[in-house]
């Protein structure tokens, strides 16, 4: 009886974690991403680099979430054409992400390039 109860508990916990991860992954929208980019840009403009860095860290998590959603879309694609489309999207996202990662070392100096690349990444969010 204890084994059955333990198995039920594990199954419930696994389902709950899966649901929570899926919900947080879908929370990244173009609007929320753009708002966060604008917030980081305002911190850079004000010279508040600690807050700009913290906001960049948030953007980094958001980008990783978007990449994870796209990766999942590849694995769950209904047709080969859909899979090819998602593979193209993740290729673009990955390329842009790597460029952004290279610019993070000096947010103030690389502000214009960051804004441009973050706007490009924003366009890949679906």
mmCIF file of N, CA, C and O in Angstrom, residues 50-104:
data_model
loop_
_atom_site.group_PDB
_atom_site.id
_atom_site.type_symbol
_atom_site.label_atom_id
_atom_site.label_comp_id
_atom_site.label_asym_id
_atom_site.label_seq_id
_atom_site.Cartn_x
_atom_site.Cartn_y
_atom_site.Cartn_z
ATOM 1 N N UNK A 50 23.915 48.650 -12.399
ATOM 2 C CA UNK A 50 23.506 47.436 -11.676
ATOM 3 C C UNK A 50 22.080 46.980 -12.051
ATOM 4 O O UNK A 50 21.831 45.796 -12.253
ATOM 5 N N UNK A 51 21.165 47.934 -12.176
ATOM 6 C CA UNK A 51 19.796 47.574 -12.564
ATOM 7 C C UNK A 51 19.739 47.154 -14.030
ATOM 8 O O UNK A 51 18.968 46.266 -14.397
ATOM 9 N N UNK A 52 20.562 47.782 -14.870
ATOM 10 C CA UNK A 52 20.615 47.395 -16.283
ATOM 11 C C UNK A 52 21.106 45.951 -16.400
ATOM 12 O O UNK A 52 20.560 45.161 -17.181
ATOM 13 N N UNK A 53 22.114 45.606 -15.596
ATOM 14 C CA UNK A 53 22.636 44.232 -15.628
ATOM 15 C C UNK A 53 21.600 43.238 -15.115
ATOM 16 O O UNK A 53 21.433 42.160 -15.674
ATOM 17 N N UNK A 54 20.896 43.616 -14.062
ATOM 18 C CA UNK A 54 19.849 42.734 -13.526
ATOM 19 C C UNK A 54 18.742 42.533 -14.561
ATOM 20 O O UNK A 54 18.227 41.421 -14.722
ATOM 21 N N UNK A 55 18.400 43.582 -15.269
ATOM 22 C CA UNK A 55 17.380 43.478 -16.310
ATOM 23 C C UNK A 55 17.889 42.648 -17.483
ATOM 24 O O UNK A 55 17.138 41.874 -18.073
ATOM 25 N N UNK A 56 19.173 42.778 -17.808
ATOM 26 C CA UNK A 56 19.743 41.926 -18.854
ATOM 27 C C UNK A 56 19.657 40.458 -18.438
ATOM 28 O O UNK A 56 19.371 39.591 -19.268
ATOM 29 N N UNK A 57 19.905 40.186 -17.174
ATOM 30 C CA UNK A 57 19.791 38.807 -16.680
ATOM 31 C C UNK A 57 18.368 38.278 -16.869
ATOM 32 O O UNK A 57 18.176 37.117 -17.234
ATOM 33 N N UNK A 58 17.392 39.137 -16.645
ATOM 34 C CA UNK A 58 15.997 38.751 -16.883
ATOM 35 C C UNK A 58 15.771 38.474 -18.363
ATOM 36 O O UNK A 58 15.136 37.482 -18.732
ATOM 37 N N UNK A 59 16.303 39.342 -19.209
ATOM 38 C CA UNK A 59 16.187 39.121 -20.656
ATOM 39 C C UNK A 59 16.851 37.818 -21.073
ATOM 40 O O UNK A 59 16.339 37.095 -21.934
ATOM 41 N N UNK A 60 17.975 37.522 -20.467
ATOM 42 C CA UNK A 60 18.681 36.272 -20.781
ATOM 43 C C UNK A 60 17.799 35.065 -20.454
ATOM 44 O O UNK A 60 17.691 34.133 -21.250
ATOM 45 N N UNK A 61 17.161 35.095 -19.283
ATOM 46 C CA UNK A 61 16.249 33.997 -18.922
ATOM 47 C C UNK A 61 15.082 33.910 -19.897
ATOM 48 O O UNK A 61 14.658 32.824 -20.284
ATOM 49 N N UNK A 62 14.567 35.066 -20.296
ATOM 50 C CA UNK A 62 13.457 35.082 -21.246
ATOM 51 C C UNK A 62 13.883 34.471 -22.586
ATOM 52 O O UNK A 62 13.140 33.679 -23.181
ATOM 53 N N UNK A 63 15.071 34.835 -23.054
ATOM 54 C CA UNK A 63 15.556 34.296 -24.334
ATOM 55 C C UNK A 63 15.756 32.785 -24.243
ATOM 56 O O UNK A 63 15.412 32.051 -25.181
ATOM 57 N N UNK A 64 16.291 32.323 -23.124
ATOM 58 C CA UNK A 64 16.463 30.877 -22.951
ATOM 59 C C UNK A 64 15.115 30.160 -22.942
ATOM 60 O O UNK A 64 14.994 29.057 -23.471
ATOM 61 N N UNK A 65 14.124 30.788 -22.354
ATOM 62 C CA UNK A 65 12.781 30.210 -22.341
ATOM 63 C C UNK A 65 12.225 30.126 -23.761
ATOM 64 O O UNK A 65 11.656 29.110 -24.155
ATOM 65 N N UNK A 66 12.407 31.185 -24.532
ATOM 66 C CA UNK A 66 11.938 31.194 -25.924
ATOM 67 C C UNK A 66 12.638 30.092 -26.713
ATOM 68 O O UNK A 66 12.005 29.370 -27.493
ATOM 69 N N UNK A 67 13.938 29.948 -26.519
ATOM 70 C CA UNK A 67 14.682 28.883 -27.208
ATOM 71 C C UNK A 67 14.149 27.508 -26.813
ATOM 72 O O UNK A 67 14.020 26.619 -27.664
ATOM 73 N N UNK A 68 13.830 27.328 -25.546
ATOM 74 C CA UNK A 68 13.300 26.043 -25.091
ATOM 75 C C UNK A 68 11.938 25.751 -25.714
ATOM 76 O O UNK A 68 11.654 24.611 -26.097
ATOM 77 N N UNK A 69 11.096 26.774 -25.831
ATOM 78 C CA UNK A 69 9.787 26.592 -26.449
ATOM 79 C C UNK A 69 9.951 26.196 -27.921
ATOM 80 O O UNK A 69 9.264 25.296 -28.414
ATOM 81 N N UNK A 70 10.868 26.854 -28.605
ATOM 82 C CA UNK A 70 11.099 26.525 -30.014
ATOM 83 C C UNK A 70 11.638 25.111 -30.154
ATOM 84 O O UNK A 70 11.220 24.360 -31.045
ATOM 85 N N UNK A 71 12.546 24.745 -29.268
ATOM 86 C CA UNK A 71 13.092 23.389 -29.307
ATOM 87 C C UNK A 71 11.985 22.357 -29.101
ATOM 88 O O UNK A 71 11.933 21.343 -29.813
ATOM 89 N N UNK A 72 11.112 22.630 -28.161
ATOM 90 C CA UNK A 72 9.992 21.712 -27.931
ATOM 91 C C UNK A 72 9.096 21.654 -29.166
ATOM 92 O O UNK A 72 8.582 20.591 -29.518
ATOM 93 N N UNK A 73 8.896 22.792 -29.812
ATOM 94 C CA UNK A 73 8.067 22.826 -31.023
ATOM 95 C C UNK A 73 8.650 21.952 -32.127
ATOM 96 O O UNK A 73 7.911 21.340 -32.896
ATOM 97 N N UNK A 74 9.974 21.883 -32.192
ATOM 98 C CA UNK A 74 10.625 21.026 -33.184
ATOM 99 C C UNK A 74 10.277 19.568 -32.908
ATOM 100 O O UNK A 74 9.897 18.822 -33.809
ATOM 101 N N UNK A 75 10.383 19.178 -31.642
ATOM 102 C CA UNK A 75 10.144 17.774 -31.277
ATOM 103 C C UNK A 75 8.675 17.376 -31.342
ATOM 104 O O UNK A 75 8.359 16.210 -31.508
ATOM 105 N N UNK A 76 7.791 18.353 -31.230
ATOM 106 C CA UNK A 76 6.362 18.030 -31.236
ATOM 107 C C UNK A 76 5.670 18.480 -32.523
ATOM 108 O O UNK A 76 4.444 18.484 -32.586
ATOM 109 N N UNK A 77 6.441 18.838 -33.526
ATOM 110 C CA UNK A 77 5.856 19.311 -34.785
ATOM 111 C C UNK A 77 4.953 18.243 -35.398
ATOM 112 O O UNK A 77 5.276 17.055 -35.400
ATOM 113 N N UNK A 78 3.824 18.696 -35.923
ATOM 114 C CA UNK A 78 2.834 17.775 -36.488
ATOM 115 C C UNK A 78 3.239 17.262 -37.874
ATOM 116 O O UNK A 78 2.885 16.152 -38.243
ATOM 117 N N UNK A 79 3.985 18.086 -38.606
ATOM 118 C CA UNK A 79 4.377 17.694 -39.962
ATOM 119 C C UNK A 79 5.859 17.985 -40.172
ATOM 120 O O UNK A 79 6.443 18.811 -39.461
ATOM 121 N N UNK A 80 6.459 17.348 -41.165
ATOM 122 C CA UNK A 80 7.857 17.663 -41.487
ATOM 123 C C UNK A 80 8.050 19.135 -41.880
ATOM 124 O O UNK A 80 9.076 19.722 -41.572
ATOM 125 N N UNK A 81 7.060 19.719 -42.525
ATOM 126 C CA UNK A 81 7.159 21.132 -42.902
ATOM 127 C C UNK A 81 7.205 22.025 -41.664
ATOM 128 O O UNK A 81 7.981 22.987 -41.606
ATOM 129 N N UNK A 82 6.365 21.702 -40.676
ATOM 130 C CA UNK A 82 6.385 22.465 -39.420
ATOM 131 C C UNK A 82 7.735 22.320 -38.731
ATOM 132 O O UNK A 82 8.285 23.293 -38.217
ATOM 133 N N UNK A 83 8.258 21.122 -38.726
ATOM 134 C CA UNK A 83 9.551 20.872 -38.091
ATOM 135 C C UNK A 83 10.645 21.703 -38.764
ATOM 136 O O UNK A 83 11.466 22.324 -38.093
ATOM 137 N N UNK A 84 10.611 21.751 -40.081
ATOM 138 C CA UNK A 84 11.599 22.545 -40.828
ATOM 139 C C UNK A 84 11.470 24.027 -40.498
ATOM 140 O O UNK A 84 12.472 24.731 -40.326
ATOM 141 N N UNK A 85 10.243 24.490 -40.379
ATOM 142 C CA UNK A 85 10.008 25.897 -40.031
ATOM 143 C C UNK A 85 10.599 26.216 -38.664
ATOM 144 O O UNK A 85 11.299 27.214 -38.491
ATOM 145 N N UNK A 86 10.325 25.357 -37.677
ATOM 146 C CA UNK A 86 10.843 25.584 -36.322
ATOM 147 C C UNK A 86 12.364 25.459 -36.276
ATOM 148 O O UNK A 86 13.023 26.175 -35.526
ATOM 149 N N UNK A 87 12.928 24.587 -37.080
ATOM 150 C CA UNK A 87 14.386 24.467 -37.133
ATOM 151 C C UNK A 87 15.007 25.750 -37.685
ATOM 152 O O UNK A 87 16.057 26.196 -37.211
ATOM 153 N N UNK A 88 14.360 26.336 -38.649
ATOM 154 C CA UNK A 88 14.837 27.609 -39.192
ATOM 155 C C UNK A 88 14.745 28.715 -38.144
ATOM 156 O O UNK A 88 15.671 29.513 -37.976
ATOM 157 N N UNK A 89 13.633 28.730 -37.417
ATOM 158 C CA UNK A 89 13.441 29.743 -36.371
ATOM 159 C C UNK A 89 14.503 29.602 -35.292
ATOM 160 O O UNK A 89 15.123 30.588 -34.881
ATOM 161 N N UNK A 90 14.754 28.370 -34.842
ATOM 162 C CA UNK A 90 15.739 28.200 -33.761
ATOM 163 C C UNK A 90 17.150 28.521 -34.249
ATOM 164 O O UNK A 90 17.975 29.011 -33.481
ATOM 165 N N UNK A 91 17.397 28.288 -35.521
ATOM 166 C CA UNK A 91 18.696 28.678 -36.075
ATOM 167 C C UNK A 91 18.895 30.184 -35.994
ATOM 168 O O UNK A 91 19.962 30.661 -35.581
ATOM 169 N N UNK A 92 17.862 30.936 -36.371
ATOM 170 C CA UNK A 92 17.926 32.399 -36.282
ATOM 171 C C UNK A 92 18.033 32.860 -34.833
ATOM 172 O O UNK A 92 18.839 33.731 -34.506
ATOM 173 N N UNK A 93 17.215 32.267 -33.974
ATOM 174 C CA UNK A 93 17.240 32.646 -32.563
ATOM 175 C C UNK A 93 18.614 32.399 -31.949
ATOM 176 O O UNK A 93 19.134 33.246 -31.220
ATOM 177 N N UNK A 94 19.185 31.250 -32.243
ATOM 178 C CA UNK A 94 20.489 30.903 -31.677
ATOM 179 C C UNK A 94 21.573 31.859 -32.157
ATOM 180 O O UNK A 94 22.415 32.308 -31.372
ATOM 181 N N UNK A 95 21.551 32.179 -33.432
ATOM 182 C CA UNK A 95 22.545 33.109 -33.988
ATOM 183 C C UNK A 95 22.440 34.484 -33.315
ATOM 184 O O UNK A 95 23.450 35.072 -32.906
ATOM 185 N N UNK A 96 21.223 34.971 -33.192
ATOM 186 C CA UNK A 96 21.013 36.283 -32.552
ATOM 187 C C UNK A 96 21.409 36.228 -31.076
ATOM 188 O O UNK A 96 22.067 37.141 -30.564
ATOM 189 N N UNK A 97 21.038 35.145 -30.392
ATOM 190 C CA UNK A 97 21.364 35.000 -28.966
ATOM 191 C C UNK A 97 22.881 35.036 -28.754
ATOM 192 O O UNK A 97 23.364 35.710 -27.836
ATOM 193 N N UNK A 98 23.614 34.335 -29.603
ATOM 194 C CA UNK A 98 25.078 34.318 -29.460
ATOM 195 C C UNK A 98 25.666 35.711 -29.656
ATOM 196 O O UNK A 98 26.614 36.099 -28.958
ATOM 197 N N UNK A 99 25.127 36.462 -30.582
ATOM 198 C CA UNK A 99 25.599 37.830 -30.800
ATOM 199 C C UNK A 99 25.305 38.694 -29.576
ATOM 200 O O UNK A 99 26.167 39.457 -29.117
ATOM 201 N N UNK A 100 24.097 38.570 -29.044
ATOM 202 C CA UNK A 100 23.717 39.328 -27.846
ATOM 203 C C UNK A 100 24.629 38.959 -26.678
ATOM 204 O O UNK A 100 25.095 39.826 -25.945
ATOM 205 N N UNK A 101 24.908 37.673 -26.521
ATOM 206 C CA UNK A 101 25.767 37.215 -25.430
ATOM 207 C C UNK A 101 27.151 37.851 -25.527
ATOM 208 O O UNK A 101 27.752 38.214 -24.519
ATOM 209 N N UNK A 102 27.641 38.040 -26.731
ATOM 210 C CA UNK A 102 28.947 38.676 -26.925
ATOM 211 C C UNK A 102 28.938 40.161 -26.606
ATOM 212 O O UNK A 102 29.983 40.739 -26.315
ATOM 213 N N UNK A 103 27.775 40.782 -26.649
ATOM 214 C CA UNK A 103 27.670 42.220 -26.392
ATOM 215 C C UNK A 103 27.421 42.555 -24.920
ATOM 216 O O UNK A 103 27.492 43.707 -24.525
ATOM 217 N N UNK A 104 27.157 41.552 -24.100
ATOM 218 C CA UNK A 104 26.761 41.800 -22.717
ATOM 219 C C UNK A 104 27.881 42.330 -21.829
ATOM 220 O O UNK A 104 27.620 42.871 -20.769
#
